[in-house]
GROMACS .gro file of C-alpha atoms in nm:
model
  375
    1UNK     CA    1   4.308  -1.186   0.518
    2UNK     CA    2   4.428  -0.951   0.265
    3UNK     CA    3   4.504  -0.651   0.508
    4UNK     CA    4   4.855  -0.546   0.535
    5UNK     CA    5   4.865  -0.747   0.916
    6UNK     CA    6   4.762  -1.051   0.740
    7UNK     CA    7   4.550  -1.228   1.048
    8UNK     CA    8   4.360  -1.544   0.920
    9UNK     CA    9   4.014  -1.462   0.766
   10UNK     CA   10   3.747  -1.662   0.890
   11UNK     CA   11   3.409  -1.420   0.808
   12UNK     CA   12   3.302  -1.408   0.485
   13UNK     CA   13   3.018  -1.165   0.343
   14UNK     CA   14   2.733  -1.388   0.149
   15UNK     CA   15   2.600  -1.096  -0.021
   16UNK     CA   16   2.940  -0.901  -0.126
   17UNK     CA   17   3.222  -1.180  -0.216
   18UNK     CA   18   3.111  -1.546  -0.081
   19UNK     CA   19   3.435  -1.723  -0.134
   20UNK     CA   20   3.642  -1.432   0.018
   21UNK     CA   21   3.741  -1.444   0.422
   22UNK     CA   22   3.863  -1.163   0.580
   23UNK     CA   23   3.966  -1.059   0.944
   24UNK     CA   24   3.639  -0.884   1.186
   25UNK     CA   25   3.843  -0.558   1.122
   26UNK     CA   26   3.777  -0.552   0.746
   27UNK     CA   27   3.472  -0.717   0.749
   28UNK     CA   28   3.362  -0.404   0.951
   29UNK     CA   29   3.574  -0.170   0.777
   30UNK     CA   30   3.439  -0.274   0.469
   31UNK     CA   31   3.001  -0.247   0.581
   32UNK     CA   32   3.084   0.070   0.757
   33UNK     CA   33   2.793   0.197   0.485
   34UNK     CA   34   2.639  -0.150   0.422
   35UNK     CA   35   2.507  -0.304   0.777
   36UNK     CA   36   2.215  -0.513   0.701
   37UNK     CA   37   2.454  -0.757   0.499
   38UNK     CA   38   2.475  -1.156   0.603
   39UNK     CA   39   2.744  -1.237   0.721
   40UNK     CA   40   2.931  -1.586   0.833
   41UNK     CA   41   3.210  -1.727   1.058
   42UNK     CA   42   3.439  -2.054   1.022
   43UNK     CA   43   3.355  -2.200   1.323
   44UNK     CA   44   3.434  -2.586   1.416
   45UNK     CA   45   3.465  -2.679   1.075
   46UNK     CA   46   3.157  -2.527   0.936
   47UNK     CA   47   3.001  -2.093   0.836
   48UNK     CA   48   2.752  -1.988   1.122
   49UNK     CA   49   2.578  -1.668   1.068
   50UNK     CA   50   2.722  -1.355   1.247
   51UNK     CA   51   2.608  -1.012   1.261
   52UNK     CA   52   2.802  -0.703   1.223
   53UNK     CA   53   2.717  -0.595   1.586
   54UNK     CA   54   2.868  -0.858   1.678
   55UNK     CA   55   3.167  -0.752   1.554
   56UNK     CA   56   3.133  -0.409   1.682
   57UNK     CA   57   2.970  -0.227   1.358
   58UNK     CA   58   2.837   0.112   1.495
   59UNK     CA   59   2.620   0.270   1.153
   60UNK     CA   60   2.645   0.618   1.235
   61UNK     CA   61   2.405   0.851   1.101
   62UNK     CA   62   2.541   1.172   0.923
   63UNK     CA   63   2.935   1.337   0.947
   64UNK     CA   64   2.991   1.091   0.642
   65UNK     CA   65   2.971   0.812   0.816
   66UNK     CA   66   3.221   0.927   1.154
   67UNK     CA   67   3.065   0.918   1.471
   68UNK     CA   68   2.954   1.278   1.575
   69UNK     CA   69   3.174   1.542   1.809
   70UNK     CA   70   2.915   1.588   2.049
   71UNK     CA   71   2.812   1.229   2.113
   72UNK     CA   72   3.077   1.200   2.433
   73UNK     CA   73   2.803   1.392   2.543
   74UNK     CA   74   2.536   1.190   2.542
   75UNK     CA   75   2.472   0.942   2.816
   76UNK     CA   76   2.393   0.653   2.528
   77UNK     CA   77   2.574   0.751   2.239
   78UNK     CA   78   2.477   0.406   2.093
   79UNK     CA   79   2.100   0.280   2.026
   80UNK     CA   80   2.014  -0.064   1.928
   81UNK     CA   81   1.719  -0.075   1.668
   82UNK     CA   82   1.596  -0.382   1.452
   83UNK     CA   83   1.571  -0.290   1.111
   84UNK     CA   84   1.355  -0.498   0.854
   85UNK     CA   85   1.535  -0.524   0.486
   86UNK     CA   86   1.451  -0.786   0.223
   87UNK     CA   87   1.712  -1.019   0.325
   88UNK     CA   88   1.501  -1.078   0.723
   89UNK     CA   89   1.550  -0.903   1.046
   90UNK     CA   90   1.872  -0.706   1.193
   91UNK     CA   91   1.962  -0.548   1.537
   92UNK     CA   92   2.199  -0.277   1.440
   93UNK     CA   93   2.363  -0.034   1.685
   94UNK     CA   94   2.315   0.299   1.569
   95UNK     CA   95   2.484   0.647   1.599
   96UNK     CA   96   2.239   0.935   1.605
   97UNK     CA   97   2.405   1.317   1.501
   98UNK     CA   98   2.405   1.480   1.870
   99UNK     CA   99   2.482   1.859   1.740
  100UNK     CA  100   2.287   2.144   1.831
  101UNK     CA  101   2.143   2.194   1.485
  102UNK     CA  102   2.054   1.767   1.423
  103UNK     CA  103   1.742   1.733   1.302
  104UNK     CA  104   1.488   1.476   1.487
  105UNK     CA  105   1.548   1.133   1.480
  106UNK     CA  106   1.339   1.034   1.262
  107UNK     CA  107   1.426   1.283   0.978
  108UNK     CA  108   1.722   1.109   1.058
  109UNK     CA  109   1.657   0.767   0.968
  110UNK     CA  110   1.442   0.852   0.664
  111UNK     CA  111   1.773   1.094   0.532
  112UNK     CA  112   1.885   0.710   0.592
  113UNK     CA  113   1.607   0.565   0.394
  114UNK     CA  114   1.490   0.344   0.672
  115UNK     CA  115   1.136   0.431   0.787
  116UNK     CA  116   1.089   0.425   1.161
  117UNK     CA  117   0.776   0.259   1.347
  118UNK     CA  118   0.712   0.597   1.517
  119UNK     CA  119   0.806   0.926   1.543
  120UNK     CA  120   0.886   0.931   1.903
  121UNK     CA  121   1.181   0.739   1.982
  122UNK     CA  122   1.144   0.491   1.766
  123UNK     CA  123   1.335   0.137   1.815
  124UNK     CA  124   1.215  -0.049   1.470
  125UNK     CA  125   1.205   0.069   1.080
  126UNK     CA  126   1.191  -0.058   0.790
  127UNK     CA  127   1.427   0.013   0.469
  128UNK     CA  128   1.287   0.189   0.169
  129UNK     CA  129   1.388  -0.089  -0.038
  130UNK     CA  130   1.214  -0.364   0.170
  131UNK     CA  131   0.849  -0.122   0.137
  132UNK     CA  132   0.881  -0.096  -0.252
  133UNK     CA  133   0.940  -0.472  -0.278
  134UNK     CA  134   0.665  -0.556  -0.072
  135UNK     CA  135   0.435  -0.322  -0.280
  136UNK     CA  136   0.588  -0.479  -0.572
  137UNK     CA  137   0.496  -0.799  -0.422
  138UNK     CA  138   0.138  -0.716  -0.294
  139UNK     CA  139   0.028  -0.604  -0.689
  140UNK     CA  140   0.151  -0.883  -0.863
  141UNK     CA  141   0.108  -1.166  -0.610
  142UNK     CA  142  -0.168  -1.043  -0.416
  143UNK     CA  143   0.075  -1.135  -0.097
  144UNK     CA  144  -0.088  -1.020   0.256
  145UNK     CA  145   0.150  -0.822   0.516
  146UNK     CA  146   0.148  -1.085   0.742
  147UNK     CA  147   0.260  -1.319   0.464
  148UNK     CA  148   0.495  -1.124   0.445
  149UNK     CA  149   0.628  -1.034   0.773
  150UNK     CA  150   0.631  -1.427   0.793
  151UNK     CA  151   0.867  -1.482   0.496
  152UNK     CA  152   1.108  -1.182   0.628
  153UNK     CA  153   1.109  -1.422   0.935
  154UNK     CA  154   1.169  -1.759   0.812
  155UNK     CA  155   1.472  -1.558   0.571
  156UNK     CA  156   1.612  -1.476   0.896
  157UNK     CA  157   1.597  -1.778   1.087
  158UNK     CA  158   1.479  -2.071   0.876
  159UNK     CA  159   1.470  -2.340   1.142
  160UNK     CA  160   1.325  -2.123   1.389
  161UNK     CA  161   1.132  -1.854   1.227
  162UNK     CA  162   0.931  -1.830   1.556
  163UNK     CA  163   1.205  -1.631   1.734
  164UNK     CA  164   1.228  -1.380   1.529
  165UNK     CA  165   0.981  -1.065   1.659
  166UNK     CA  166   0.731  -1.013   1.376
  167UNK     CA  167   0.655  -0.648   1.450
  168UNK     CA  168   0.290  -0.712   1.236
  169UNK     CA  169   0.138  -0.439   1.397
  170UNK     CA  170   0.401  -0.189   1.301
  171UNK     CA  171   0.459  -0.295   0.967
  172UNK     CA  172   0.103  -0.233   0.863
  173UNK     CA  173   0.111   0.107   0.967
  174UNK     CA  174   0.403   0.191   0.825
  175UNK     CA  175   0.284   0.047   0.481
  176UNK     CA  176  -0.015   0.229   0.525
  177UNK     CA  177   0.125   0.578   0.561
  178UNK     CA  178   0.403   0.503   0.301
  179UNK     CA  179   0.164   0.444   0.072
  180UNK     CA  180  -0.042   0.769   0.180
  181UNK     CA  181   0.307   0.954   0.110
  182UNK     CA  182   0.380   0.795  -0.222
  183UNK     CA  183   0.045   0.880  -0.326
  184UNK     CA  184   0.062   1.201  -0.240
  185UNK     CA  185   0.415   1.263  -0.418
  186UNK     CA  186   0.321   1.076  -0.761
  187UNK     CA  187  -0.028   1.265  -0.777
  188UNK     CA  188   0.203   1.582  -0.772
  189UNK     CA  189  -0.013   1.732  -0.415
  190UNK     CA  190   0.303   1.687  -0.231
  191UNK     CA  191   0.476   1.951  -0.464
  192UNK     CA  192   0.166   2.215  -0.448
  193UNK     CA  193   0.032   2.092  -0.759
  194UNK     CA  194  -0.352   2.111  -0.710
  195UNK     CA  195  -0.316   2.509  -0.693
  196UNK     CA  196  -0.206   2.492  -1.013
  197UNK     CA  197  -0.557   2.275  -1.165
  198UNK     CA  198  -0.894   2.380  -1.150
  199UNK     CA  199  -1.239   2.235  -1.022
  200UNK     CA  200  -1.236   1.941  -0.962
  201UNK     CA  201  -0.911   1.792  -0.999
  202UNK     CA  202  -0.721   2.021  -0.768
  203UNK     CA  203  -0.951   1.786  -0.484
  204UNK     CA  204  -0.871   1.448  -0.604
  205UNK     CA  205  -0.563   1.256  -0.640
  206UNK     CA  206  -0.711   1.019  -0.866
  207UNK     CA  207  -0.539   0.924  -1.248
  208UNK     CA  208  -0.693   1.028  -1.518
  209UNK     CA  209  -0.818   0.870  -1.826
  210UNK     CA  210  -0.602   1.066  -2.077
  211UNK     CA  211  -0.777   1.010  -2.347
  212UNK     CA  212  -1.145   1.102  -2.257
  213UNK     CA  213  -1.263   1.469  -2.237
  214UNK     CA  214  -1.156   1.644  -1.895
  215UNK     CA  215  -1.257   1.998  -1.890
  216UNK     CA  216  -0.953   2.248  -1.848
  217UNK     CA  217  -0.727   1.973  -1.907
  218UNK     CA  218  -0.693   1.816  -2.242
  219UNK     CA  219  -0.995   2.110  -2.360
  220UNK     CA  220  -1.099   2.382  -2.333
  221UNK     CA  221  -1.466   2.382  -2.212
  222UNK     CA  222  -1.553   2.731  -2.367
  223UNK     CA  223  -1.407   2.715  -2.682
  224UNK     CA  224  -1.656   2.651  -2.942
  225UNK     CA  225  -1.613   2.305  -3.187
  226UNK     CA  226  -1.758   2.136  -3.471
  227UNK     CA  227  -2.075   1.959  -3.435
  228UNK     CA  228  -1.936   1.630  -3.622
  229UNK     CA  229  -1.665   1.644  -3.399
  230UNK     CA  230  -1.890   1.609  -3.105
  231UNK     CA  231  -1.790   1.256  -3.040
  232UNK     CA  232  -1.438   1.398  -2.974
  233UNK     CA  233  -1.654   1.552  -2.630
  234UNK     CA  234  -1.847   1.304  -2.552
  235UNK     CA  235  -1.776   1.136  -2.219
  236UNK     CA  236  -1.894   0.721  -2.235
  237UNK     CA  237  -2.009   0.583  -1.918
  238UNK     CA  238  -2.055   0.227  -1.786
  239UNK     CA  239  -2.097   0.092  -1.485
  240UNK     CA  240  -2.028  -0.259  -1.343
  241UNK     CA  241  -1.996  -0.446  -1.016
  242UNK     CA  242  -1.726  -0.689  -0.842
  243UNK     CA  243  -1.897  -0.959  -0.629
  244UNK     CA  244  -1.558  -1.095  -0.500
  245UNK     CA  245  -1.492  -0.797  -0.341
  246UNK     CA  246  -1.640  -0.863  -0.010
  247UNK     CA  247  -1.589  -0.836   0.366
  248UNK     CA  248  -1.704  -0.964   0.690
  249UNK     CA  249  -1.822  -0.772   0.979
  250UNK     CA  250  -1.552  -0.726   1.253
  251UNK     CA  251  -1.514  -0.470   1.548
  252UNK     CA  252  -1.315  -0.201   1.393
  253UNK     CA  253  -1.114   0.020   1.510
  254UNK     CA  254  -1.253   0.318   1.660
  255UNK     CA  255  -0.974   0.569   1.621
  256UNK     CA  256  -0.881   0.498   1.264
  257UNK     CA  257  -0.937   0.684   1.037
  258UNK     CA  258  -0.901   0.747   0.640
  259UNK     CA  259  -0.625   0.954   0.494
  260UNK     CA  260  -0.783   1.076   0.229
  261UNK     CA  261  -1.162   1.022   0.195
  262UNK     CA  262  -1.335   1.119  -0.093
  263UNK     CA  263  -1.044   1.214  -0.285
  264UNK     CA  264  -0.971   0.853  -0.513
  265UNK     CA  265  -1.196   0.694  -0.676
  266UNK     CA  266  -1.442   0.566  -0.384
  267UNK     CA  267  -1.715   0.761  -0.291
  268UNK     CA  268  -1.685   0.953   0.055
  269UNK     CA  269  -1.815   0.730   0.339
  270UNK     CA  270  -1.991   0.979   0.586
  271UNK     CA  271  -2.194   1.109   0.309
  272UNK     CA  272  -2.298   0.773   0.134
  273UNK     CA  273  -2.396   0.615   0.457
  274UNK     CA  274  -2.622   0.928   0.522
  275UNK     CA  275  -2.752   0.864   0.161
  276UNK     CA  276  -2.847   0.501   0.214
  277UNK     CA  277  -3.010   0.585   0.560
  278UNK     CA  278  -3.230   0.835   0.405
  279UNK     CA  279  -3.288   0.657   0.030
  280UNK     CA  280  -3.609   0.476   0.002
  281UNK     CA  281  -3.540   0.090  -0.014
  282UNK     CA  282  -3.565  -0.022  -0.327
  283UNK     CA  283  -3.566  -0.332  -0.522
  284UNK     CA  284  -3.224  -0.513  -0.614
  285UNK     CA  285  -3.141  -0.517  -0.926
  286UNK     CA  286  -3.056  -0.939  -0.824
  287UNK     CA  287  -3.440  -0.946  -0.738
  288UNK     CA  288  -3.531  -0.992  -1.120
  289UNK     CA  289  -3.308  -1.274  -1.187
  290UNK     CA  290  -3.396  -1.426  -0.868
  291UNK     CA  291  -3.718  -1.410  -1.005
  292UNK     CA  292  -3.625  -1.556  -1.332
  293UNK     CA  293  -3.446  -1.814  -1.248
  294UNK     CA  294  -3.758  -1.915  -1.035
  295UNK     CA  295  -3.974  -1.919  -1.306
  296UNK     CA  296  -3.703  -2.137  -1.528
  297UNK     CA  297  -3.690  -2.399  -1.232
  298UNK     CA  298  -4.039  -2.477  -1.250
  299UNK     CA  299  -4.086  -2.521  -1.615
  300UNK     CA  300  -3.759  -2.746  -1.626
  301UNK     CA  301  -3.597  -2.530  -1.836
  302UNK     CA  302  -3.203  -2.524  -1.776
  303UNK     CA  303  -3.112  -2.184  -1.640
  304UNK     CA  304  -2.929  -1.957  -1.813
  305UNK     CA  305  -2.520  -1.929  -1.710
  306UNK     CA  306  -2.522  -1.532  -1.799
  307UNK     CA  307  -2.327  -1.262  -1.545
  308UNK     CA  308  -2.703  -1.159  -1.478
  309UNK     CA  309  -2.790  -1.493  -1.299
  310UNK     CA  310  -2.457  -1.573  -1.118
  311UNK     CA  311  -2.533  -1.183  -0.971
  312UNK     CA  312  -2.877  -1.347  -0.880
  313UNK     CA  313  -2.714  -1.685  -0.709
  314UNK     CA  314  -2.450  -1.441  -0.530
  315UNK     CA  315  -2.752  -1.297  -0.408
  316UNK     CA  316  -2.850  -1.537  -0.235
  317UNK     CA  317  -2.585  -1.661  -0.159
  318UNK     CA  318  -2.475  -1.815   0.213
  319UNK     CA  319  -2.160  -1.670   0.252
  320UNK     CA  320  -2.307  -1.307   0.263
  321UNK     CA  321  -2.527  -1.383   0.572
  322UNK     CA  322  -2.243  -1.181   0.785
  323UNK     CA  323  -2.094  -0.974   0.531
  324UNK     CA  324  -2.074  -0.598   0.579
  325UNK     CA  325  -1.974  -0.529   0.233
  326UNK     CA  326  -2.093  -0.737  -0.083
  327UNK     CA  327  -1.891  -0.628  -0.340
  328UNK     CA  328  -1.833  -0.291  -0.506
  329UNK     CA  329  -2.004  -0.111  -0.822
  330UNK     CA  330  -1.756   0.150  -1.011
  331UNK     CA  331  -1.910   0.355  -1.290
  332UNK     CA  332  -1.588   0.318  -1.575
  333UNK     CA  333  -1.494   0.501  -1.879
  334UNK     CA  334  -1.664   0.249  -2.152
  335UNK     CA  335  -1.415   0.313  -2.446
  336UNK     CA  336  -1.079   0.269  -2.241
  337UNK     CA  337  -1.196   0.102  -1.918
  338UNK     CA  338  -1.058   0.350  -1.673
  339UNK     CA  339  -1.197   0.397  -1.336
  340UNK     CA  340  -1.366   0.703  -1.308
  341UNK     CA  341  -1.273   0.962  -1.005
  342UNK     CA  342  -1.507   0.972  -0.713
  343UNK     CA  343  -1.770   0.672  -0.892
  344UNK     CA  344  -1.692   0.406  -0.654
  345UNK     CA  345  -1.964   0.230  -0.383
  346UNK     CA  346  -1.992  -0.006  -0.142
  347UNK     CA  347  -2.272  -0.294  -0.204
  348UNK     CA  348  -2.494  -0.395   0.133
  349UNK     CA  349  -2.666  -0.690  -0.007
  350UNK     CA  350  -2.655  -0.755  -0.381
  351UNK     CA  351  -2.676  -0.484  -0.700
  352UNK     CA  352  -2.934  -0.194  -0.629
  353UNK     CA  353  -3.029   0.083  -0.811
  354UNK     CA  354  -2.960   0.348  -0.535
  355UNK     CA  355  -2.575   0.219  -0.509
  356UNK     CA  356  -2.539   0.258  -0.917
  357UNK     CA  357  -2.730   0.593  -0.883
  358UNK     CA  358  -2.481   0.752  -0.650
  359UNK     CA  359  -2.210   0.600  -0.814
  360UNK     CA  360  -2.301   0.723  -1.114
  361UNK     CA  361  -2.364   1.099  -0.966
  362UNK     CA  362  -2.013   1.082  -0.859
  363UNK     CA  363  -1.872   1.054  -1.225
  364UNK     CA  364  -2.155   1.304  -1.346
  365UNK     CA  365  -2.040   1.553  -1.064
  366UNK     CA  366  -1.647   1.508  -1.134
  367UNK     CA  367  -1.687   1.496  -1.534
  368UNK     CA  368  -1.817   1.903  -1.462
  369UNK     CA  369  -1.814   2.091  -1.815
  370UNK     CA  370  -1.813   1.788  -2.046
  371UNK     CA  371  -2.076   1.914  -2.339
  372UNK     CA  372  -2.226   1.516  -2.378
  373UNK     CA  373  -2.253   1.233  -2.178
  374UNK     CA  374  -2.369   0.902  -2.314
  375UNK     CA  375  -2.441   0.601  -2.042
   0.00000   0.00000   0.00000
């Protein structure tokens, strides 16, 4: 080893210098600030992974990295807590800030950027880092959280992935509400900013199209304007429906709950449900192809491949028999092909009129002072 003592190095850090060996006092001298790094030890002639608690890495949280003045005091001034990162699992031993004044533990370990499981006592989290790369992950890849979970496993252990806890469970709640929070922050409510706006965007969290008329925002809805400029005000509506968008039926859970319903771009659930009980039944809009494609069948004429029809063979499709949800309808904005606030709907069983109405009273309702409407 380098250190002034000179011992013989036999740990190496894969993810700092791989061909350097140092002595287990550097090595933890050295990750005092960095303990989720992979470590190894010459062992009989070959590197075996080691862990800095092994060595006798204690991360302590605040006093610049020190361990606090008051934690003599404490019965366990040491907590052991597996922490998720992007390179697998970890069991570090951790050094909570035992003053008077400390703030919970959990403020703690987010001041830390690692996101605890729970709020009360919590013995798992989950690194900032690891949450943004697994969002990162889940847009572009379409990669589930139990996918994931899995690979974070099989980093850690490759052989033996199985002995590594998954923590599933946890992990999906903590996505969930990180999300919840980044939403909240980017859509500016976290920072007071919907008592700045009026009617009705100081209720949604939704993006905007910026180029189509919003009243209050990009104009002003009293001002007067040219007539031939009326095109410049004129809000373009379309709607359209996603029949891959589908799920089964499953026992839910009865204490969840949404976080913020009604305030995206779907529909609030309570009051649609009410509005399907009570709307008269009416005929799918999948009925007429249905119909049509009948009537092509028997005079052997070959039926048409248009979105219309495969709407009509989705229909009637088998794979619906036990589906809750069939696929969504969103009403749009038909010049830039934004999603429109509050104009998304669940479909039961194929494309009705009643789901497009409501769907289409939501973007009516939100667009509020817009002088023209064309759909």
């Amino acid at each position: 080893c380098s250190c002034p003592s000179s011992p013989i190095g036999t740990i190496r850090c894969v993810e700092c210098h791989g061909s350097r060996l140092q002595c287990p006092a550097c090595v933890v001298a050295d990750h005092r600030f960095t303990p989720l790094h992979r470590l190894e030890k010459w062992k009989k002639g070959r590197f075996v992974p080691v862990s800095l608690t092994d060595l006798g890495l204690v991360h302590y949280l605040g006093h610049g990295g020190q361990s606090c003045p008051f934690a003599d005091q404490s019965p366990t001034p040491h907590h052991k807590m597996i922490v998720a990162h992007v390179n697998g699992f970890h069991t570090i031993s951790l050094g909570y800030c035992q003053c008077p004044t400390a703030p919970e533990r959990f403020v703690q370990l987010l001041h830390a950027r690692l996101f605890p499981s729970t709020l009360v006592q919590p013995k798992s989290a989950y690194t900032l880092q690891l949450l943004h790369h697994f969002r990162t992950l889940n847009l572009s890849t379409s990669i589930t959280s139990y996918g994931y979970i899995k690979s974070l496993a099989r980093t850690t252990d490759f052989l033996f992935p199985e002995e590594s806890k998954l923590r599933y469970d946890g992990f999906r709640i903590v996505v969930r509400v990180w999300r919840e929070l980044q939403l909240r922050l980017s859509s500016g409510f976290a920072l007071g900013l919907e008592s700045l706006l009026p009617a009705p965007y100081n209720e949604s969290m939704a993006y905007l199209c910026p180029a189509c008329p919003n009243p209050g925002i990009n104009f002003d809805p009293d001002a007067a304007f040219d007539e031939d400029m009326i095109h410049a005000h004129t809000l373009y509506l379309c709607k359209d429906a996603n029949f891959r968008q589908w799920q089964l039926q499953k026992q839910l859970d009865p204490l969840d709950f949404h976080l913020h319903p009604g305030r995206m771009y779907f529909r609030e659930e309570s009051k649609y449900q009410e509005y399907i009980a009570a709307a008269k039944d009416d005929t799918a809009v999948c009925d007429i192809f249905v119909v049509s494609v009948t009537i092509l069948n028997v005079l052997s004429i070959q039926v048409s491949t248009c979105s219309g029809f495969k709407a009509g063979n989705i229909y009637r499709s088998s794979k619906f028999k036990n589906a809750a949800v069939t696929g969504i309808l969103s009403c749009m904005c038909a010049r830039h092909g934004s999603f429109r606030p509050d104009a998304t709907v669940d479909l039961q069983k194929g494309e009705k009129f009643l789901n497009g109405d409501y769907a289409f009273a939501g973007a009516v309702e939100f667009a509020g002072a817009v002088p023209c409407i064309v759909h």
